[in-house]
Amino acid sequence: MSVHSTTVKPNTVPRLRARKGGEPVVVLTAYTAPMARLLDPHADVLLVGDSLGMVVYGLPSTVPVTIDMMIAHGAAVVRGAEKALVVIDMPFGTYEEGPEQAFRNAVRILQETGASAVKLEGGAVMADTIAFLTRRGVPVMGHIGLLPQSVNTLGGYAALGTANTDGWDAIVADAVAVADAGAFMIVVEAVSEPLAVRITESVRVPTIGIGASAACDGQVLVIDDMLGMSLRTPKFVKRYAELGGLIGDAAAAYAAEVRSRSFPDERYTYKLKGDNKAPQGEEKKS
Ligand code: KIV
């Protein structure tokens, strides 16, 4: 549970749901407490995405991410967040069996992290599970379009609905099913702009796009991507900074100074209190 000042009004699920068609909703991923602290003043929602599998752990996909990883990072982000609503991804295999399994694991995530909501991937097929959770006090953010946890059945991460309109109806039906089941927001991943328009017009809750154009009610980006710290940058990512280069430059400067013994100099060195020059045990002369 986060312990913060009482003056900041935290975002809530009803307040965010009411942003449909209004001020765009700002969502960023976060995986650690210090990053959450930096992002909190600027984001409405901090998403502890299972993208942490790749971003933090160097895994090849989100498939191997465990619930214990999500809980450890989720609790850290909650400690760093003050105003933003914290949402935690349910990892692959922790909710697909059915509503009871999903409820058990969602409750564990909320109780052990202090977060406000969970996110799970899937459209119409997950509607019963989303309804089960939301009716029992677990707010759910949906996720439709490209579903990264299904990479092994999809065979990759290609955007959807870009060649023609084949399959559009099914994706719109997914969005409607997830919204009708009670999701308070829906992430729409990697779909063409006209399809994003149709999805956003078809549901009563905010759509949050990632590679889904400005037609959505809000946007989300993976923090390491937008800070220029990822090796590969998907087409839809704008790099707002180049921290990867800055970190490399800083490490190179440090390494050179250590090797030349110019770091640490006097400014970064502890001296004996009272007389910086006197060796330990000697009297200070006036
Ligand atoms: O895991 C994640 O970071 C996500 C966002 C990309 C939406 O699901």
Coordinates of C-alpha atoms and ligand atoms in Angstrom, one line a residue:
M1 CA 0.0 0.0 0.0
S2 CA 1.5 3.4 -0.8
V3 CA 2.0 6.0 2.0
H4 CA 1.9 9.5 0.6
S5 CA 0.6 13.0 1.2
T6 CA -3.1 13.4 1.6
T7 CA -3.3 16.5 -0.7
V8 CA -3.0 14.6 -4.0
K9 CA -6.3 13.3 -5.3
P10 CA -5.6 9.8 -6.7
N11 CA -7.2 8.6 -9.9
T12 CA -10.0 6.1 -9.5
V13 CA -11.6 3.6 -11.8
P14 CA -14.9 5.5 -12.1
R15 CA -13.2 8.8 -12.8
L16 CA -11.1 7.2 -15.5
R17 CA -14.0 5.4 -17.1
A18 CA -15.8 8.7 -17.3
R19 CA -13.0 10.1 -19.5
K20 CA -14.6 8.4 -22.6
G21 CA -14.4 10.9 -25.4
G22 CA -13.0 13.6 -23.1
E23 CA -9.4 14.6 -22.1
P24 CA -7.1 11.8 -23.5
V25 CA -6.0 9.3 -20.9
V26 CA -2.2 9.1 -20.4
V27 CA -0.8 5.7 -19.6
L28 CA 2.8 4.6 -19.3
T29 CA 4.3 1.3 -18.2
A30 CA 6.4 1.2 -15.0
Y31 CA 8.2 -1.6 -13.4
T32 CA 10.1 0.0 -10.4
A33 CA 9.4 2.4 -7.6
P34 CA 11.9 5.1 -8.7
M35 CA 10.5 5.1 -12.2
A36 CA 6.9 5.2 -10.8
R37 CA 7.9 8.3 -8.8
L38 CA 9.2 10.1 -11.9
L39 CA 6.2 9.2 -14.0
D40 CA 3.4 9.7 -11.5
P41 CA 3.0 13.4 -11.9
H42 CA 2.4 13.0 -15.6
A43 CA 0.5 9.8 -16.1
D44 CA -3.2 9.0 -15.3
V45 CA -2.4 5.3 -15.2
L46 CA 0.8 3.4 -14.5
L47 CA 0.6 -0.1 -16.1
V48 CA 2.9 -2.8 -14.7
G49 CA 2.9 -4.6 -18.0
D50 CA 4.1 -8.1 -18.5
S51 CA 6.3 -6.5 -21.1
L52 CA 8.7 -6.5 -18.1
G53 CA 9.6 -10.0 -19.2
M54 CA 11.4 -8.6 -22.1
V55 CA 12.2 -5.1 -20.8
V56 CA 13.5 -6.0 -17.3
Y57 CA 14.3 -9.8 -17.5
G58 CA 15.6 -10.1 -21.1
L59 CA 13.1 -12.9 -21.9
P60 CA 12.1 -13.6 -25.5
S61 CA 8.4 -12.9 -25.0
T62 CA 5.8 -12.3 -22.2
V63 CA 4.9 -16.0 -22.1
P64 CA 7.4 -17.0 -19.4
V65 CA 6.4 -14.2 -17.0
T66 CA 5.2 -15.4 -13.6
I67 CA 2.7 -14.0 -11.2
D68 CA 5.5 -13.7 -8.6
M69 CA 7.4 -11.3 -10.9
M70 CA 4.2 -9.3 -11.5
I71 CA 3.5 -9.0 -7.8
A72 CA 7.1 -8.0 -6.9
H73 CA 7.2 -5.2 -9.5
G74 CA 3.6 -4.3 -9.0
A75 CA 4.2 -3.7 -5.2
A76 CA 7.3 -1.6 -6.1
V77 CA 5.3 0.6 -8.5
V78 CA 2.5 1.1 -6.0
R79 CA 5.1 2.3 -3.4
G80 CA 6.3 4.9 -6.0
A81 CA 2.9 6.1 -7.2
E82 CA 0.8 8.7 -5.6
K83 CA -1.8 10.0 -8.0
A84 CA -1.8 7.5 -10.9
L85 CA -4.0 4.5 -10.8
V86 CA -1.8 1.3 -10.8
V87 CA -2.9 -1.5 -13.1
I88 CA -1.1 -4.9 -13.1
D89 CA -1.1 -7.4 -16.0
M90 CA -2.2 -10.9 -15.3
P91 CA 0.5 -13.1 -16.8
F92 CA -0.1 -15.9 -19.3
G93 CA -1.6 -19.0 -17.7
T94 CA -3.0 -17.3 -14.6
Y95 CA -6.6 -16.5 -15.8
E96 CA -7.4 -18.5 -19.0
E97 CA -8.7 -21.7 -17.3
G98 CA -11.9 -19.9 -16.1
P99 CA -13.4 -17.2 -13.9
E100 CA -12.5 -18.9 -10.6
Q101 CA -8.8 -19.3 -11.4
A102 CA -8.8 -15.7 -12.7
F103 CA -10.5 -14.4 -9.6
R104 CA -8.1 -16.3 -7.2
N105 CA -5.1 -14.8 -9.0
A106 CA -6.5 -11.3 -9.4
V107 CA -7.3 -11.1 -5.7
R108 CA -3.7 -12.3 -4.9
I109 CA -2.3 -9.6 -7.2
L110 CA -4.5 -6.8 -5.7
Q111 CA -4.0 -7.9 -2.0
E112 CA -0.2 -8.4 -2.3
T113 CA 0.5 -5.2 -4.2
G114 CA -2.1 -2.7 -3.2
A115 CA -2.8 -2.0 -6.9
S116 CA -6.3 -0.9 -8.0
A117 CA -7.0 -3.1 -11.1
V118 CA -5.7 -5.9 -13.3
K119 CA -5.4 -6.2 -17.1
L120 CA -6.0 -9.3 -19.0
E121 CA -5.7 -10.2 -22.7
G122 CA -8.6 -11.5 -24.9
G123 CA -11.9 -10.5 -26.4
A124 CA -15.2 -12.3 -26.5
V125 CA -13.6 -15.5 -25.2
M126 CA -12.7 -13.6 -21.9
A127 CA -16.1 -11.9 -21.4
D128 CA -17.5 -14.3 -18.8
T129 CA -14.2 -14.1 -16.8
I130 CA -14.2 -10.2 -17.0
A131 CA -17.9 -10.1 -15.8
F132 CA -17.1 -12.6 -13.0
L133 CA -14.2 -10.4 -11.8
T134 CA -15.9 -7.0 -12.1
R135 CA -19.1 -8.1 -10.3
R136 CA -16.9 -9.3 -7.4
G137 CA -14.9 -6.1 -6.9
V138 CA -11.9 -6.6 -9.2
P139 CA -11.7 -3.8 -11.8
V140 CA -10.5 -5.1 -15.1
M141 CA -8.7 -3.3 -18.0
G142 CA -9.3 -5.3 -21.2
H143 CA -6.7 -5.8 -24.0
I144 CA -7.8 -6.6 -27.6
G145 CA -6.3 -6.5 -31.1
L146 CA -2.7 -7.9 -31.1
L147 CA -2.4 -10.2 -28.0
P148 CA 1.3 -10.6 -27.2
Q149 CA 0.7 -13.6 -24.9
S150 CA -0.6 -15.5 -27.9
V151 CA 2.6 -15.0 -29.9
N152 CA 3.0 -18.8 -30.2
T153 CA -0.3 -19.2 -32.0
L154 CA 0.0 -15.9 -33.9
G155 CA 3.5 -16.6 -35.1
G156 CA 4.6 -13.0 -34.5
Y157 CA 3.6 -9.4 -33.7
A158 CA 2.1 -8.2 -37.0
A159 CA -0.4 -5.3 -36.8
L160 CA -4.0 -6.3 -37.6
G161 CA -6.5 -5.0 -40.1
T162 CA -4.0 -3.2 -42.3
A163 CA -4.3 -5.2 -45.6
N164 CA -8.1 -5.1 -45.9
T165 CA -11.2 -5.2 -43.7
D166 CA -11.2 -9.0 -43.2
G167 CA -11.5 -9.8 -39.5
W168 CA -12.5 -6.2 -38.5
D169 CA -16.0 -7.3 -37.4
A170 CA -14.5 -9.9 -35.0
I171 CA -12.2 -7.4 -33.4
V172 CA -14.9 -4.9 -33.0
A173 CA -17.1 -7.6 -31.5
D174 CA -14.3 -8.4 -29.1
A175 CA -14.2 -4.8 -27.9
V176 CA -17.9 -4.7 -27.4
A177 CA -17.9 -8.0 -25.5
V178 CA -15.1 -6.8 -23.2
A179 CA -16.8 -3.5 -22.5
D180 CA -20.2 -5.0 -22.0
A181 CA -18.6 -7.5 -19.5
G182 CA -17.6 -4.5 -17.3
A183 CA -14.0 -3.6 -18.3
F184 CA -13.4 0.0 -17.4
M185 CA -10.9 0.7 -20.2
I186 CA -9.6 -1.3 -23.1
V187 CA -6.1 -1.4 -24.5
V188 CA -6.2 -1.7 -28.3
E189 CA -2.9 -3.0 -29.7
A190 CA -1.5 -2.7 -33.2
V191 CA -4.6 -2.1 -35.4
S192 CA -5.0 0.1 -38.4
E193 CA -6.4 3.6 -37.8
P194 CA -9.8 3.0 -39.4
L195 CA -10.3 -0.1 -37.4
A196 CA -9.4 1.9 -34.2
V197 CA -12.0 4.5 -35.1
R198 CA -14.7 1.8 -35.4
I199 CA -13.6 0.1 -32.1
T200 CA -13.6 3.5 -30.3
E201 CA -17.0 4.4 -31.6
S202 CA -18.4 1.0 -30.7
V203 CA -17.7 1.0 -26.9
R204 CA -18.8 3.1 -24.0
V205 CA -15.4 3.0 -22.2
P206 CA -12.1 4.6 -23.1
T207 CA -9.9 2.8 -25.6
I208 CA -6.2 3.1 -24.9
G209 CA -4.1 2.7 -28.1
I210 CA -0.7 1.3 -28.5
G211 CA 0.1 1.3 -32.2
A212 CA -3.6 2.1 -32.8
S213 CA -3.6 5.7 -33.9
A214 CA -4.8 8.9 -32.3
A215 CA -8.4 7.7 -32.8
C216 CA -8.3 6.1 -29.3
D217 CA -9.4 7.8 -26.1
G218 CA -5.9 7.6 -24.7
Q219 CA -2.4 6.2 -25.4
V220 CA 0.1 3.8 -23.7
L221 CA 3.7 3.3 -24.5
V222 CA 6.3 1.0 -22.9
I223 CA 8.5 3.3 -20.9
D224 CA 11.9 1.9 -22.0
D225 CA 10.8 2.2 -25.7
M226 CA 9.8 5.9 -25.4
L227 CA 13.0 6.7 -23.4
G228 CA 15.2 5.2 -26.2
M229 CA 16.5 2.3 -24.0
S230 CA 15.2 -0.6 -26.2
L231 CA 17.3 -2.3 -28.8
R232 CA 14.4 -2.5 -31.3
T233 CA 11.8 0.3 -31.7
P234 CA 8.5 -0.7 -33.2
K235 CA 7.0 1.7 -35.9
F236 CA 4.4 3.1 -33.5
V237 CA 6.9 4.2 -30.8
K238 CA 8.1 7.8 -30.7
R239 CA 11.4 8.1 -28.8
Y240 CA 11.0 11.1 -26.5
A241 CA 14.6 10.8 -25.2
E242 CA 17.8 8.8 -26.0
L243 CA 18.6 7.6 -22.5
G244 CA 20.3 4.5 -23.9
G245 CA 23.0 6.7 -25.5
L246 CA 23.3 8.8 -22.4
I247 CA 23.8 5.8 -20.1
G248 CA 26.5 4.4 -22.5
D249 CA 28.3 7.8 -22.5
A250 CA 28.1 8.1 -18.7
A251 CA 29.5 4.6 -18.2
A252 CA 32.3 5.2 -20.6
A253 CA 33.3 8.5 -18.8
Y254 CA 33.2 6.7 -15.4
A255 CA 35.3 3.8 -16.7
A256 CA 37.9 6.2 -18.2
E257 CA 38.2 8.1 -14.9
V258 CA 38.5 5.0 -12.7
R259 CA 41.2 3.7 -15.0
S260 CA 43.1 7.0 -14.9
R261 CA 42.6 7.3 -11.1
S262 CA 40.9 10.7 -11.6
F263 CA 37.8 9.4 -9.9
P264 CA 37.2 9.7 -6.9
D265 CA 38.9 13.0 -6.3
E266 CA 38.8 15.1 -3.1
R267 CA 35.2 16.1 -3.6
Y268 CA 34.0 12.5 -3.4
T269 CA 36.3 11.4 -0.5
Y270 CA 35.5 11.1 3.2
K271 CA 38.0 12.8 5.5
L272 CA 38.6 12.6 9.2
K273 CA 36.1 14.9 11.0
G274 CA 37.5 18.1 12.5
D275 CA 40.8 18.0 10.6
N276 CA 40.6 16.7 7.1
K277 CA 44.4 16.4 7.0
A278 CA 45.2 14.9 10.4
P279 CA 45.6 11.2 10.5
Q280 CA 43.3 9.3 12.9
G281 CA 44.3 9.8 16.6
E282 CA 46.5 12.9 16.1
E283 CA 45.6 16.2 18.0
K284 CA 44.5 19.1 15.9
K285 CA 47.0 22.0 16.3
S286 CA 45.7 25.6 16.6
Ligands
KIV1 O1 2.7 -5.5 -21.2 C1 2.5 -4.3 -21.5 O2 3.4 -3.5 -21.3 C2 1.3 -4.0 -22.2 C3 1.2 -2.7 -22.9 C4 2.1 -2.7 -24.1 C5 -0.2 -2.4 -23.3 O3 0.4 -4.8 -22.2

